[in-house]
Amino acid sequence: MKEKALLSIENLSIDFVMESGTVSALRGMDVDIYPGSIHGLVGESGSGKTVAARAVMGLNPMPPGLIRGGSILFRGDDLLKKSLSKLRKIRGKEIGMIFQEPTNYLNPAMQAGLQIAEQLMYHENLSKKQALEKTREVLREVELGRNDRILSSYPHELSGGMKQRVMIAMAAACRPKLLLADEPTTALDVTIQKQILDLLVKLRDEWNIAILFVSHDLAVVHSIADTVSVIYAGEIVEQGKRDDIFHDPRHPYTIGLLNSVPTPSHRGHKLDAVKGTIHDPYHVPSGCPFHPRCPIAADICSRERPAVRYVSGQHSCSCHRVEGKSFNGTPIHWTPIHETPVHGNFEGEPRNA
Amino acid sequence: MLKQQIIDRRAAEGPIIAVSSLSKSYTQRKKDRTTTIQAVDSVTFTIERNSIFGLVGESGCGKTTISRLLVGLEKPDAGSIIYNGSDIHNPSKGKRKTAGKSTAGKRMSMQVVFQDANSSFNPKMTLRNSLKEGLHNRKIRGAEAETRIKRLADYVGISSGNLDKYPHQFSGGQKQRLAVARALSMEPELLILDEPVSSLDVSIQAQIINLLMSLKDEFSLTYLFISHDLGLVGYMSDYIAVMYRGKIVEQGPWKHIMEAPKEAYTKQLFSAAPFLELTSGV
């Protein structure tokens, strides 16, 4: 990918300052997204992945949100420096966004067709009639067909999958260059999820758009993303091409996440899950934020924040214990099939109760 | 739980639960017309002791209605549920094998862990009191109740000093652990796990799954595991049933269902689900 990045998030840090304390949601985030590719941002709840997607759109409430530093360059212009009126010209036109719960983001008192047409009326100065006509085309692109019923339906009359398509139609109506998808399939059944993922891939291929795909679901990210960032507690711990992350993971957190996913081939073996729980958001651990849960943490991990190291060309990892191609110190256990059987012996003595 | 109880369980024979042609429909009245939804449509299956029976399907296919019918929260329109030899909804019909044990007593040995741990705990009660409630119903009080609660908390890996907190002070994973502890307090034989991990993060999810697997062996439990996550069901279940629109379209040993599904719907479902089958060091 020698192309220029469409979106470059550089060293972005965002805090939320509240009466109860300050939560640093993002600390020095760097992500580049290229046209015609899907970048998966994976992390668990509270890791800051939604904050990052919202930051691009300028949707984080400020205050309590506070940009501590960094920039969000979209086609070379810093979105963080733009005035609200300039941002409004970009939002919905050049950058579209899809949310997890379409129900919460659609206006319940407005027909779906009109909600899509609104984008066209605002950004392309079309009349209501022209906009509705164009909406039919957009609906066909998102595979809802030339369906007048959907145009005149209210959100509650549509199924979850259809609502998500309406959402995508809204985001895609003006043919944006960048689509931000925040957990777009989490609330959907697998068969509908497949259709929505296929649709996003189709938009990427046919329109050459860039997609930032935020998800907690590793299997979904594996099926759709070209490049992947793994985020933990507001910091990107590992970044690379999809196969780097899924087949040659280096960061202990990435490895722990992958080991946590149950599949039929792990049957009879205990899942090698990441231990413990994420820290209290008000008190980020010193050094590497993952060190309290890390199986290979050393002294340095609690003292210094690890620098970004490159494993290979585009594959980077922020861990003191990972040095170039090999681990610095004890190698970490990474095999998809685990060796400790979970099933005890049935003849064995049960714990006295 | 008494050691003798567990030994008895291991010696017990026959399926723990046998469901035959179970049906349940709901009627909806809208102005002048009524619509009937067949939530469960003549479903038949049996669950063997000490096994994990996985029930998969998409939302609205009737998975949860089955669990509600099993625990007696709903009455079936037709069909029977034979639990440990007697009919749950029609006690006189079944064999009088477990005579003397009341329906309520039998129901106690069947417990449910719900998907949303938030809404399954009373927000105004400390966790200690929530755990105590069930024990009180079984006439276990005072010091005995306290010891049991401490032991239950140990089983699920929660420090018993934390039990005087309220539900909102616990994380989702901790609440789900406590929901498992509460279910275990009734010394159940059959646990109905209705999407117990689907609202949790992957790393926490893995911890709860490991916990459930070790508890199953320790107490010789039988699980009815309801989920829409095919990878998870394939990991846990011994036997899998696939539901679609109120019917079980296919059921069998896990290997048959996961590796060689026969029905078109099962194939479609599996091809839609993204799987993470990885090999190290490519």
XYZ file of C-alpha atoms in Angstrom:
635
model
C 0.000 0.000 0.000
C 2.108 2.889 -1.247
C -0.959 5.101 -1.606
C -1.406 8.074 0.629
C -3.561 7.352 3.657
C -7.076 8.738 3.413
C -7.335 9.066 7.162
C -4.378 9.374 9.494
C -5.015 9.454 13.177
C -1.749 10.631 14.687
C -0.810 10.438 18.327
C -4.407 11.112 19.366
C -5.070 11.406 23.091
C -8.510 12.049 24.528
C -9.451 12.420 28.179
C -12.848 12.650 29.769
C -12.692 15.023 32.695
C -15.501 14.443 35.146
C -16.265 15.259 38.735
C -15.537 11.688 39.704
C -12.098 11.821 38.086
C -10.351 11.844 34.752
C -10.551 8.917 32.386
C -7.937 8.864 29.681
C -9.820 7.124 26.911
C -7.139 7.253 24.233
C -3.413 7.659 24.685
C -1.279 8.287 21.639
C -3.314 6.447 19.056
C -1.863 6.081 15.569
C -3.913 4.574 12.739
C -3.687 4.987 8.965
C -6.588 4.010 6.747
C -6.226 3.651 2.979
C -8.820 3.897 0.210
C -10.318 0.569 -0.773
C -9.410 -1.177 2.427
C -11.105 -2.157 5.649
C -9.267 -1.477 8.883
C -10.504 -3.493 11.841
C -10.174 -1.924 15.279
C -10.587 -4.683 17.855
C -10.823 -4.311 21.581
C -12.944 -5.153 24.560
C -15.526 -2.862 26.085
C -14.032 0.285 27.545
C -10.897 0.046 25.434
C -11.623 3.316 23.631
C -12.511 1.966 20.211
C -15.842 3.798 20.014
C -14.262 7.014 21.310
C -11.766 6.789 18.441
C -14.474 6.354 15.797
C -16.536 9.165 17.284
C -13.509 11.440 17.451
C -13.203 11.281 13.662
C -16.766 12.513 13.352
C -16.364 15.002 16.190
C -19.163 13.305 18.088
C -17.556 12.981 21.501
C -19.220 15.420 23.876
C -16.751 18.213 24.697
C -16.732 18.694 27.676
C -16.362 16.288 29.435
C -14.177 15.156 26.536
C -10.860 16.920 26.101
C -8.398 16.459 23.252
C -5.001 16.242 24.932
C -3.079 16.098 21.725
C -2.666 14.638 18.284
C -4.409 15.144 15.003
C -6.925 13.466 12.725
C -5.865 14.089 9.152
C -8.534 13.438 6.549
C -7.109 13.928 3.059
C -4.380 15.976 4.675
C -6.648 18.357 6.623
C -6.829 18.181 10.385
C -10.448 17.516 11.331
C -9.780 18.607 14.884
C -8.997 22.133 13.697
C -12.129 22.534 11.609
C -15.029 24.684 12.695
C -18.363 23.015 13.322
C -19.865 24.423 10.138
C -16.966 23.083 8.056
C -17.189 19.757 9.839
C -20.883 19.570 8.978
C -20.023 19.794 5.296
C -17.794 16.745 5.670
C -19.882 14.649 8.048
C -22.449 12.656 6.142
C -20.965 13.695 2.804
C -17.376 12.532 2.834
C -17.430 10.535 6.024
C -20.408 8.353 6.883
C -21.021 6.532 10.119
C -22.979 3.400 11.028
C -23.818 2.609 14.616
C -24.389 -0.574 16.555
C -28.014 -0.007 17.472
C -29.813 1.351 14.414
C -32.963 1.688 16.510
C -31.313 4.328 18.676
C -29.991 6.336 15.775
C -33.025 6.441 13.525
C -35.737 8.988 14.138
C -38.761 6.947 15.245
C -41.201 9.587 14.041
C -39.852 9.937 10.516
C -40.227 7.687 7.512
C -37.055 5.771 6.666
C -36.928 7.066 3.101
C -37.063 10.656 4.233
C -34.259 10.074 6.709
C -32.039 8.896 3.877
C -33.199 11.690 1.580
C -32.289 14.268 4.238
C -28.569 13.731 3.602
C -29.055 14.344 -0.100
C -31.168 17.445 0.462
C -28.588 18.897 2.837
C -25.362 18.017 1.082
C -26.356 18.022 -2.556
C -29.031 20.700 -2.463
C -31.622 18.443 -4.051
C -35.315 19.101 -3.746
C -37.315 16.675 -1.659
C -38.680 15.027 -4.800
C -35.263 14.614 -6.422
C -33.779 13.374 -3.166
C -36.461 10.735 -2.755
C -35.893 9.611 -6.311
C -32.185 9.241 -5.625
C -32.944 7.471 -2.364
C -34.520 4.674 -4.381
C -31.210 4.199 -6.160
C -29.344 4.170 -2.881
C -31.730 1.578 -1.489
C -30.993 -0.621 -4.470
C -27.281 -0.306 -3.791
C -27.780 -1.542 -0.245
C -29.890 -4.390 -1.606
C -33.217 -3.234 -0.290
C -34.517 -3.131 -3.840
C -36.687 -0.459 -5.423
C -38.970 -0.854 -2.547
C -41.486 1.889 -1.908
C -42.658 0.139 1.199
C -39.349 0.827 2.942
C -39.355 4.441 1.795
C -42.595 5.025 3.597
C -41.968 2.775 6.593
C -41.250 4.014 10.063
C -38.253 2.437 11.823
C -40.411 0.293 14.133
C -41.953 -1.384 11.115
C -38.583 -2.651 9.912
C -36.554 -5.626 11.127
C -33.124 -5.192 12.707
C -31.305 -6.126 9.517
C -33.418 -3.773 7.431
C -32.864 -0.943 9.898
C -29.131 -1.522 9.678
C -29.388 -1.340 5.876
C -31.299 1.916 6.157
C -28.496 3.154 8.400
C -25.922 2.110 5.799
C -28.010 3.783 3.090
C -27.999 6.994 5.135
C -24.256 6.818 5.625
C -23.599 5.889 2.003
C -26.164 8.153 0.325
C -23.627 10.818 -0.620
C -20.971 8.281 -1.607
C -18.538 9.024 1.199
C -14.816 8.334 0.913
C -14.684 6.955 4.424
C -17.181 4.878 6.348
C -16.963 4.469 10.100
C -18.730 1.312 11.222
C -19.058 0.993 14.987
C -20.029 -2.595 15.814
C -22.506 -2.621 12.905
C -23.471 -6.279 13.225
C -23.321 -6.923 16.964
C -27.068 -6.768 17.437
C -27.833 -8.970 14.435
C -28.225 -12.701 13.833
C -25.431 -14.503 12.003
C -27.225 -14.855 8.682
C -28.134 -11.163 8.639
C -24.648 -10.302 9.853
C -23.207 -12.131 6.859
C -25.368 -10.093 4.480
C -24.318 -6.810 6.088
C -20.623 -7.778 6.023
C -20.927 -8.789 2.362
C -22.542 -5.447 1.656
C -19.681 -3.541 3.293
C -17.166 -5.534 1.253
C -19.160 -4.739 -1.884
C -19.073 -1.014 -1.074
C -15.334 -1.201 -0.497
C -14.727 -2.971 -3.804
C -17.147 -1.043 -5.982
C -16.658 2.442 -4.590
C -13.088 2.052 -3.385
C -14.042 3.520 -0.027
C -12.097 3.100 3.190
C -13.866 1.559 6.156
C -12.924 1.762 9.820
C -14.582 -1.311 11.251
C -14.842 -1.234 15.037
C -15.690 -4.521 16.697
C -15.081 -6.705 19.711
C -15.675 -9.859 17.660
C -12.378 -11.342 16.479
C -14.024 -13.778 14.088
C -15.950 -11.000 12.353
C -12.855 -8.806 12.067
C -10.915 -11.745 10.666
C -13.575 -12.281 8.019
C -13.706 -8.675 6.805
C -10.599 -6.622 7.641
C -7.508 -6.038 5.491
C -5.508 -4.466 8.289
C -6.125 -4.692 12.024
C -5.318 -2.711 15.169
C -5.720 -4.260 18.590
C -6.534 -1.696 21.257
C -6.234 -2.178 24.997
C -7.117 0.491 27.541
C -6.789 3.353 25.089
C -3.495 2.248 23.585
C -2.909 0.351 20.375
C -0.867 -2.660 21.378
C -0.477 -4.354 18.022
C -1.095 -3.383 14.433
C -0.582 -5.079 11.122
C -2.052 -6.871 8.182
C -4.860 -9.254 9.033
C -2.724 -12.362 8.714
C 0.047 -10.846 10.838
C -2.382 -10.325 13.676
C -4.289 -13.578 13.408
C -1.527 -15.979 12.416
C 1.572 -14.396 13.878
C 0.387 -12.413 16.898
C 3.148 -11.010 19.099
C 1.578 -8.976 21.862
C 0.574 -11.064 24.906
C -2.845 -9.379 24.896
C -3.528 -10.261 21.255
C -2.430 -13.821 21.960
C -4.645 -13.958 25.060
C -7.626 -12.679 23.094
C -7.148 -15.236 20.341
C -6.716 -17.999 22.900
C -10.004 -16.955 24.536
C -12.150 -17.717 21.502
C -13.830 -21.109 21.851
C -14.031 -23.265 18.726
C -14.833 -26.945 18.183
C -11.147 -27.734 17.721
C -10.452 -26.643 21.310
C -12.870 -29.210 22.721
C -11.750 -30.849 25.918
C -9.117 -28.198 26.509
C -9.297 -25.340 28.902
C -9.423 -21.939 27.227
C -6.187 -20.097 27.861
C -8.013 -16.891 28.725
C -6.500 -13.532 29.598
C -6.424 -13.485 33.374
C -8.086 -10.906 35.580
C -10.173 -7.973 34.487
C -9.469 -4.603 32.975
C -8.283 -1.989 35.481
C -10.454 0.749 36.916
C -10.665 3.402 34.161
C -9.767 6.225 36.550
C -6.461 4.635 37.466
C -4.461 3.478 34.496
C -1.536 1.292 35.622
C 1.903 2.816 35.186
C 4.087 1.667 32.330
C 2.346 -0.775 30.028
C -1.384 -0.744 30.881
C -1.572 -4.496 30.291
C 1.173 -5.454 32.743
C -1.113 -6.442 35.683
C -2.762 -9.093 33.489
C 0.257 -10.036 31.432
C 1.677 -13.565 31.798
C 5.197 -12.464 30.840
C 5.400 -9.076 32.582
C 8.832 -8.074 33.884
C 9.984 -5.225 36.123
C 10.384 -2.782 33.267
C 6.727 -3.254 32.239
C 5.387 -1.455 35.306
C 7.928 1.350 34.989
C 8.117 2.334 31.350
C 5.605 2.626 28.628
C 6.714 0.367 25.785
C 7.662 2.008 22.508
C 6.233 0.860 19.188
C 8.525 -1.777 17.703
C 8.299 -3.132 14.212
C 8.171 -6.877 13.853
C 8.200 -6.588 10.084
C 7.268 -3.972 7.489
C 3.801 -3.021 8.678
C 3.488 -5.253 11.697
C 4.089 -3.288 14.865
C 3.775 -4.227 18.495
C 4.151 -2.243 21.714
C 5.657 -4.606 24.214
C 8.929 -4.568 26.133
C 9.117 -8.317 25.905
C 8.833 -8.549 22.152
C 12.035 -7.812 20.306
C 11.999 -7.886 16.530
C 11.348 -11.383 15.335
C 11.721 -13.119 18.656
C 10.623 -12.661 22.223
C 12.959 -10.972 24.598
C 13.000 -13.482 27.409
C 10.529 -16.284 27.974
C 8.601 -17.115 24.828
C 4.862 -16.874 25.304
C 2.628 -19.841 24.829
C 0.800 -19.464 21.564
C -0.823 -22.516 20.104
C -4.439 -22.547 19.068
C -4.893 -25.995 20.538
C -4.403 -26.004 24.265
C -2.696 -28.690 26.192
C -4.417 -28.625 29.576
C -7.544 -30.754 29.478
C -10.441 -29.184 31.368
C -12.463 -32.325 31.912
C -11.551 -33.869 35.215
C -11.603 -37.538 35.874
C -15.143 -38.756 36.451
C -13.945 -41.472 38.787
C -11.987 -38.942 40.815
C -13.065 -37.819 44.218
C -15.245 -34.709 44.045
C -14.239 -31.783 46.174
C -15.832 -32.307 49.562
C -18.824 -30.025 49.851
C -23.345 -30.289 48.125
C -23.123 -33.696 49.744
C -20.679 -36.179 48.362
C -23.348 -38.867 48.506
C -25.623 -36.761 46.315
C -22.976 -36.519 43.635
C -22.280 -40.237 43.776
C -26.014 -40.928 43.487
C -26.170 -38.663 40.478
C -23.401 -40.523 38.762
C -25.179 -43.801 39.382
C -28.582 -42.547 38.180
C -29.793 -43.945 34.908
C -31.925 -42.780 32.020
C -32.103 -39.326 30.520
C -32.496 -36.451 32.931
C -35.138 -34.832 30.805
C -37.271 -36.080 27.938
C -39.329 -33.591 25.997
C -41.865 -34.886 23.528
C -43.941 -32.998 20.958
C -43.844 -29.848 23.023
C -45.806 -26.931 21.569
C -46.497 -23.425 22.686
C -48.165 -20.600 20.820
C -48.852 -17.002 21.699
C -51.844 -15.061 20.475
C -51.674 -11.404 19.772
C -54.784 -9.256 19.461
C -54.554 -6.253 17.223
C -57.790 -4.303 16.883
C -60.126 -6.770 15.178
C -57.725 -9.478 14.091
C -55.725 -11.966 16.094
C -52.437 -13.426 15.040
C -51.048 -16.628 16.464
C -47.325 -17.169 16.713
C -46.205 -20.744 17.055
C -43.201 -20.159 19.301
C -42.448 -23.832 19.855
C -43.799 -26.357 17.391
C -43.857 -30.037 18.454
C -40.311 -30.211 19.662
C -38.873 -33.525 20.838
C -35.493 -34.097 22.464
C -33.855 -35.828 25.395
C -30.938 -34.717 27.502
C -28.621 -37.352 28.908
C -27.180 -37.046 32.385
C -23.830 -35.280 32.798
C -23.924 -34.045 29.248
C -24.137 -30.658 27.622
C -27.026 -30.187 25.239
C -26.504 -27.201 22.979
C -29.531 -25.445 21.544
C -28.705 -23.043 18.714
C -30.783 -20.819 16.519
C -31.333 -17.229 15.565
C -33.293 -14.758 17.602
C -37.003 -15.454 17.772
C -36.660 -19.150 16.925
C -38.071 -20.279 20.282
C -34.930 -21.169 22.247
C -35.870 -19.107 25.263
C -39.501 -20.236 25.171
C -38.235 -23.803 25.557
C -36.240 -22.842 28.621
C -39.273 -21.080 30.089
C -41.405 -24.150 29.481
C -38.824 -26.399 31.110
C -38.662 -24.434 34.339
C -42.411 -24.026 34.419
C -42.598 -20.291 33.768
C -44.950 -21.087 30.877
C -47.484 -23.838 30.377
C -47.252 -25.806 27.149
C -50.231 -26.106 24.775
C -49.391 -29.706 24.087
C -46.688 -32.246 24.713
C -44.889 -33.353 27.815
C -41.696 -32.736 29.713
C -40.596 -35.758 31.680
C -38.030 -34.675 34.227
C -36.378 -37.433 36.238
C -39.257 -39.753 35.480
C -42.240 -37.514 36.087
C -44.186 -35.031 34.039
C -43.490 -31.468 35.132
C -46.725 -29.935 33.960
C -48.904 -32.926 34.687
C -47.491 -34.706 37.732
C -50.133 -37.430 37.894
C -49.397 -38.696 34.403
C -45.763 -39.596 34.862
C -44.268 -42.580 36.538
C -44.447 -42.355 40.300
C -40.755 -42.851 40.584
C -39.986 -39.702 42.479
C -43.168 -39.724 44.528
C -42.935 -37.709 47.683
C -40.872 -34.967 46.132
C -43.044 -31.973 45.380
C -43.124 -30.278 41.992
C -41.504 -27.251 43.580
C -38.751 -29.455 44.972
C -38.125 -30.918 41.561
C -38.060 -27.516 40.019
C -35.402 -26.487 42.524
C -33.096 -29.074 41.061
C -33.427 -27.276 37.730
C -31.933 -23.791 37.747
C -31.496 -21.075 35.168
C -28.679 -18.642 34.466
C -29.949 -15.809 32.304
C -28.157 -13.794 29.668
C -28.420 -10.462 31.365
C -26.973 -10.688 34.852
C -27.938 -7.045 35.417
C -31.631 -7.683 35.304
C -31.530 -10.995 37.117
C -30.399 -9.543 40.458
C -32.476 -7.322 42.678
C -30.636 -3.978 42.620
C -31.766 -3.160 46.156
C -30.362 -6.305 47.723
C -26.740 -7.027 48.562
C -25.387 -10.072 46.808
C -25.167 -11.872 50.139
C -28.904 -11.458 50.636
C -29.623 -12.467 47.063
C -27.690 -15.677 47.587
C -29.375 -16.208 50.963
C -32.884 -16.054 49.530
C -32.733 -19.434 47.889
C -31.168 -21.049 50.925
C -33.923 -19.645 53.147
C -36.488 -21.275 50.922
C -34.745 -24.521 51.617
C -34.878 -23.769 55.376
C -31.135 -23.239 55.594
C -30.470 -20.311 57.909
C -27.961 -18.704 60.228
C -24.409 -19.947 60.428
C -25.081 -22.825 58.051
C -26.316 -20.413 55.393
C -23.244 -18.220 55.877
C -20.843 -21.129 55.442
C -22.631 -22.230 52.325
C -22.567 -18.754 50.832
C -18.851 -18.481 51.497
C -18.279 -21.826 49.836
C -20.411 -20.867 46.818
C -18.480 -17.626 46.414
C -15.246 -19.628 46.534
C -16.460 -21.971 43.825
C -17.058 -19.108 41.406
C -13.947 -17.191 42.385
C -15.466 -14.202 44.169
C -14.051 -13.177 47.511
C -16.803 -13.533 50.099
C -15.813 -10.203 51.645
C -17.216 -8.557 48.525
C -20.679 -10.019 48.952
C -22.008 -7.098 50.968
C -21.891 -4.961 47.855
C -24.848 -4.256 45.597
C -25.150 -5.597 42.032
C -24.164 -2.308 40.390
C -20.805 -2.432 42.157
C -19.839 -5.606 40.337
C -18.661 -5.965 36.759
C -20.682 -7.954 34.216
C -18.383 -10.964 34.504
C -18.536 -10.964 38.305
C -22.326 -10.704 38.229
C -22.523 -13.656 35.888
C -20.263 -15.647 38.238
C -22.611 -14.754 41.097
C -25.620 -15.772 39.025
C -23.970 -19.165 38.624
C -23.316 -19.282 42.384
C -26.966 -18.493 43.090
C -28.093 -21.252 40.779
C -25.686 -23.677 42.459
C -27.040 -22.794 45.906
C -30.118 -24.858 45.069
C -27.938 -27.905 44.417
C -29.353 -28.331 40.954
C -28.922 -31.314 38.704
C -29.819 -29.484 35.535
C -28.641 -25.980 34.764
C -30.302 -24.095 31.965
C -27.762 -21.625 30.618
C -29.626 -19.146 28.458
C -26.918 -17.239 26.537
C -24.872 -16.925 29.736
C -21.833 -15.273 28.165
C -23.122 -13.407 25.139
C -23.061 -9.999 26.806
C -19.482 -10.400 28.042
C -16.104 -9.545 26.562
C -14.132 -12.408 25.025
C -11.537 -12.667 27.776
C -14.215 -12.648 30.501
C -16.357 -14.993 28.443
C -13.496 -17.507 28.362
C -13.119 -17.285 32.146
C -16.844 -18.021 32.677
C -16.756 -20.914 30.207
C -13.776 -22.430 32.023
C -15.670 -22.022 35.289
C -18.814 -23.695 33.911
C -16.814 -26.622 32.540
C -15.032 -27.270 35.816
C -18.234 -26.949 37.887
C -19.963 -29.403 35.619
C -17.356 -32.052 36.345
C -17.169 -31.253 40.008
C -20.893 -31.515 40.693
C -21.904 -33.876 37.885
C -24.190 -31.266 36.414
C -26.168 -31.473 33.218
C -26.357 -28.349 31.073
C -28.909 -27.160 28.583
C -26.778 -24.584 26.826
C -28.682 -22.048 24.755
C -26.626 -19.871 22.449
C -26.376 -18.303 19.057
C -22.587 -18.573 19.038
C -21.839 -21.648 16.956
C -18.147 -21.764 17.813
C -18.972 -21.770 21.502
C -21.686 -24.404 21.157
C -19.300 -26.564 19.139
C -16.700 -26.168 21.859
C -18.983 -27.079 24.765
C -21.808 -29.338 23.660
C -21.967 -33.099 23.442
C -25.226 -32.976 21.575
C -26.563 -30.130 19.435
C -30.058 -29.206 18.308
C -30.623 -26.505 15.695
C -33.880 -24.574 15.916
C -35.611 -22.604 13.231
C -39.050 -21.015 13.524
C -40.090 -23.021 16.559
C -38.970 -26.386 15.197
C -35.860 -28.401 15.766
C -34.660 -28.838 12.200
C -31.700 -31.016 13.018
C -30.209 -32.628 16.097
C -27.459 -35.089 16.834
C -24.016 -35.584 18.342
C -21.922 -32.433 18.044
C -19.551 -33.909 15.481
C -22.373 -34.768 13.088
C -23.895 -31.325 13.330
C -20.678 -29.339 13.188
C -18.869 -31.361 10.573
C -21.572 -32.852 8.394
C -24.830 -30.958 8.730
C -27.611 -32.404 6.613
C -30.371 -29.817 6.643
C -30.230 -26.810 4.354
C -30.880 -24.408 7.215
C -28.039 -25.771 9.346
C -25.664 -25.495 6.402
C -26.773 -21.944 5.743
C -26.330 -21.015 9.397
C -22.841 -22.479 9.552
C -21.701 -20.923 6.332
C -22.835 -17.507 7.568
C -21.004 -17.742 10.879
C -17.452 -16.472 10.837
C -15.242 -19.066 12.488
C -11.840 -18.526 13.897
C -10.019 -21.742 13.168
C -6.416 -20.727 13.361
C -3.142 -22.426 13.037
C -0.015 -21.074 14.612
C 2.965 -19.793 12.723
C 1.846 -19.448 9.133
